[in-house]
PDB file of C-alpha atoms in Angstrom:
ATOM      1  CA  UNK S 777      65.729 115.828-107.114  1.00 60.00           C
ATOM      2  CA  UNK S 778      65.470 113.550-110.089  1.00 67.00           C
ATOM      3  CA  UNK S 779      64.269 114.489-113.556  1.00 77.00           C
ATOM      4  CA  UNK S 780      62.725 111.071-114.148  1.00 91.00           C
ATOM      5  CA  UNK S 781      60.756 108.572-112.109  1.00 95.00           C
ATOM      6  CA  UNK S 782      62.819 107.577-109.122  1.00 95.00           C
ATOM      7  CA  UNK S 783      63.120 104.380-107.138  1.00 96.00           C
ATOM      8  CA  UNK S 784      64.091 106.401-104.069  1.00 95.00           C
ATOM      9  CA  UNK S 785      60.458 107.042-103.118  1.00 95.00           C
ATOM     10  CA  UNK S 786      57.068 108.155-104.324  1.00 95.00           C
ATOM     11  CA  UNK S 787      56.861 110.195-107.535  1.00 96.00           C
ATOM     12  CA  UNK S 788      54.304 112.897-108.261  1.00 95.00           C
ATOM     13  CA  UNK S 789      53.100 112.720-111.847  1.00 93.00           C
ATOM     14  CA  UNK S 790      50.479 114.488-113.888  1.00 91.00           C
ATOM     15  CA  UNK S 791      48.161 112.456-116.081  1.00 89.00           C
ATOM     16  CA  UNK S 792      46.858 114.180-119.195  1.00 88.00           C
ATOM     17  CA  UNK S 793      43.789 112.496-120.631  1.00 85.00           C
ATOM     18  CA  UNK S 794      42.141 114.375-123.472  1.00 86.00           C
ATOM     19  CA  UNK S 795      41.081 117.609-121.782  1.00 92.00           C
ATOM     20  CA  UNK S 796      41.727 116.723-118.150  1.00 95.00           C
ATOM     21  CA  UNK S 797      44.879 116.872-116.123  1.00 96.00           C
ATOM     22  CA  UNK S 798      45.096 115.048-112.826  1.00 96.00           C
ATOM     23  CA  UNK S 799      47.859 114.459-110.346  1.00 95.00           C
ATOM     24  CA  UNK S 800      48.736 111.076-108.921  1.00 93.00           C
ATOM     25  CA  UNK S 801      51.529 109.407-107.037  1.00 96.00           C
ATOM     26  CA  UNK S 802      53.494 106.571-108.610  1.00 95.00           C
ATOM     27  CA  UNK S 803      55.461 104.371-106.237  1.00 96.00           C
ATOM     28  CA  UNK S 804      58.196 101.945-107.320  1.00 96.00           C
ATOM     29  CA  UNK S 805      56.335  99.187-105.472  1.00 96.00           C
ATOM     30  CA  UNK S 806      53.600  99.449-108.148  1.00 94.00           C
ATOM     31  CA  UNK S 807      56.222  98.003-110.488  1.00 95.00           C
ATOM     32  CA  UNK S 808      57.316  95.369-107.968  1.00 94.00           C
ATOM     33  CA  UNK S 809      60.476  97.205-106.932  1.00 94.00           C
ATOM     34  CA  UNK S 810      62.097  97.873-103.597  1.00 93.00           C
ATOM     35  CA  UNK S 811      63.239 101.377-102.751  1.00 96.00           C
ATOM     36  CA  UNK S 812      66.790 102.439-103.547  1.00 95.00           C
ATOM     37  CA  UNK S 813      69.109 104.716-101.624  1.00 95.00           C
ATOM     38  CA  UNK S 814      70.161 107.841-103.539  1.00 93.00           C
ATOM     39  CA  UNK S 815      73.811 106.783-103.220  1.00 94.00           C
ATOM     40  CA  UNK S 816      73.001 103.565-105.101  1.00 93.00           C
ATOM     41  CA  UNK S 817      72.017 105.643-108.127  1.00 92.00           C
ATOM     42  CA  UNK S 818      74.965 108.023-108.171  1.00 90.00           C
ATOM     43  CA  UNK S 819      76.979 108.208-111.337  1.00 88.00           C
ATOM     44  CA  UNK S 820      80.471 109.487-111.757  1.00 92.00           C
ATOM     45  CA  UNK S 821      82.831 110.505-114.504  1.00 95.00           C
ATOM     46  CA  UNK S 822      82.049 109.808-118.137  1.00 96.00           C
ATOM     47  CA  UNK S 823      84.243 106.692-118.004  1.00 95.00           C
ATOM     48  CA  UNK S 824      82.561 105.444-114.815  1.00 94.00           C
ATOM     49  CA  UNK S 825      79.117 106.036-116.308  1.00 94.00           C
ATOM     50  CA  UNK S 826      80.110 104.193-119.484  1.00 94.00           C
ATOM     51  CA  UNK S 827      81.205 101.225-117.353  1.00 94.00           C
ATOM     52  CA  UNK S 828      77.895 101.360-115.458  1.00 93.00           C
ATOM     53  CA  UNK S 829      75.989 101.342-118.746  1.00 94.00           C
ATOM     54  CA  UNK S 830      77.986  98.357-119.975  1.00 94.00           C
ATOM     55  CA  UNK S 831      77.296  96.555-116.694  1.00 93.00           C
ATOM     56  CA  UNK S 832      73.622  97.437-117.006  1.00 94.00           C
ATOM     57  CA  UNK S 833      73.221  95.838-120.415  1.00 94.00           C
ATOM     58  CA  UNK S 834      75.642  92.945-119.834  1.00 94.00           C
ATOM     59  CA  UNK S 835      74.804  91.973-116.237  1.00 93.00           C
ATOM     60  CA  UNK S 836      71.801  93.933-114.940  1.00 91.00           C
ATOM     61  CA  UNK S 837      71.693  91.920-111.708  1.00 91.00           C
ATOM     62  CA  UNK S 838      75.132  93.308-110.800  1.00 91.00           C
ATOM     63  CA  UNK S 839      73.785  96.869-110.798  1.00 92.00           C
ATOM     64  CA  UNK S 840      70.254  96.161-109.548  1.00 94.00           C
ATOM     65  CA  UNK S 841      69.374  99.662-108.255  1.00 95.00           C
ATOM     66  CA  UNK S 842      70.403 101.204-111.577  1.00 95.00           C
ATOM     67  CA  UNK S 843      68.575  98.500-113.514  1.00 96.00           C
ATOM     68  CA  UNK S 844      65.457  99.170-111.424  1.00 96.00           C
ATOM     69  CA  UNK S 845      65.380 102.895-112.180  1.00 96.00           C
ATOM     70  CA  UNK S 846      65.928 102.229-115.891  1.00 96.00           C
ATOM     71  CA  UNK S 847      63.173  99.593-115.890  1.00 97.00           C
ATOM     72  CA  UNK S 848      60.800 101.910-113.991  1.00 97.00           C
ATOM     73  CA  UNK S 849      61.242 104.692-116.530  1.00 96.00           C
ATOM     74  CA  UNK S 850      60.984 102.336-119.493  1.00 97.00           C
ATOM     75  CA  UNK S 851      57.813 100.924-117.940  1.00 97.00           C
ATOM     76  CA  UNK S 852      56.345 104.404-117.606  1.00 95.00           C
ATOM     77  CA  UNK S 853      57.069 105.029-121.293  1.00 95.00           C
ATOM     78  CA  UNK S 854      55.345 101.767-122.213  1.00 97.00           C
ATOM     79  CA  UNK S 855      52.254 102.754-120.221  1.00 94.00           C
ATOM     80  CA  UNK S 856      52.139 106.317-121.564  1.00 91.00           C
ATOM     81  CA  UNK S 857      52.500 105.051-125.143  1.00 94.00           C
ATOM     82  CA  UNK S 858      49.648 102.583-124.650  1.00 94.00           C
ATOM     83  CA  UNK S 859      51.885  99.565-125.289  1.00 97.00           C
ATOM     84  CA  UNK S 860      51.172  98.249-121.771  1.00 96.00           C
ATOM     85  CA  UNK S 861      48.097  98.732-119.593  1.00 95.00           C
ATOM     86  CA  UNK S 862      49.723  99.071-116.176  1.00 95.00           C
ATOM     87  CA  UNK S 863      53.064  99.729-114.550  1.00 95.00           C
ATOM     88  CA  UNK S 864      53.557  96.187-113.228  1.00 96.00           C
ATOM     89  CA  UNK S 865      53.150  94.469-116.608  1.00 97.00           C
ATOM     90  CA  UNK S 866      55.171  97.208-118.281  1.00 97.00           C
ATOM     91  CA  UNK S 867      57.998  96.703-115.760  1.00 97.00           C
ATOM     92  CA  UNK S 868      57.948  92.966-116.486  1.00 97.00           C
ATOM     93  CA  UNK S 869      58.250  93.669-120.222  1.00 97.00           C
ATOM     94  CA  UNK S 870      61.036  96.212-119.735  1.00 96.00           C
ATOM     95  CA  UNK S 871      62.972  93.931-117.385  1.00 96.00           C
ATOM     96  CA  UNK S 872      62.613  91.052-119.851  1.00 96.00           C
ATOM     97  CA  UNK S 873      64.041  93.221-122.640  1.00 95.00           C
ATOM     98  CA  UNK S 874      66.999  94.032-120.401  1.00 94.00           C
ATOM     99  CA  UNK S 875      67.682  90.531-119.054  1.00 94.00           C
ATOM    100  CA  UNK S 876      67.000  88.655-122.301  1.00 95.00           C
ATOM    101  CA  UNK S 877      69.825  90.419-124.107  1.00 92.00           C
ATOM    102  CA  UNK S 878      67.496  92.389-126.397  1.00 94.00           C
ATOM    103  CA  UNK S 879      68.761  95.750-125.101  1.00 93.00           C
ATOM    104  CA  UNK S 880      72.327  94.548-125.612  1.00 93.00           C
ATOM    105  CA  UNK S 881      71.465  93.553-129.204  1.00 93.00           C
ATOM    106  CA  UNK S 882      69.873  96.931-129.907  1.00 92.00           C
ATOM    107  CA  UNK S 883      72.858  98.749-128.450  1.00 92.00           C
ATOM    108  CA  UNK S 884      75.206  96.708-130.633  1.00 92.00           C
ATOM    109  CA  UNK S 885      73.119  97.462-133.725  1.00 92.00           C
ATOM    110  CA  UNK S 886      73.382 101.201-133.059  1.00 89.00           C
ATOM    111  CA  UNK S 887      77.091 101.178-132.292  1.00 88.00           C
ATOM    112  CA  UNK S 888      78.309  98.850-135.038  1.00 85.00           C
ATOM    113  CA  UNK S 889      79.886 100.794-137.868  1.00 73.00           C
ATOM    114  CA  UNK S 890      78.316 100.302-141.231  1.00 67.00           C
ATOM    115  CA  UNK S 891      80.241 100.920-144.413  1.00 59.00           C
TER     116      UNK S 891
END
């Protein structure tokens, strides 16, 4: 199984709202995404994963299944934090951050050495 929301199929989640806890199913289609095959999400060695990450932030369309799962989880964080009202609009915002180069800029700001 996955330890985050998956684009492979439906995801069971628990919603905590003040003093109530409820279960619901979140489907990637709620965020406008097609389903992915598990093999499309497989990583590899540390070097292979680093190359995948670089591809993700440089050319997300080249690694669409990986970009989708990252966007889905970022969207969930935006909804849970209250920054976005629903998964579809949150996915749009997360995808825009990825495709606009903003994620690349943030990555560069964290990895640039400062003296």
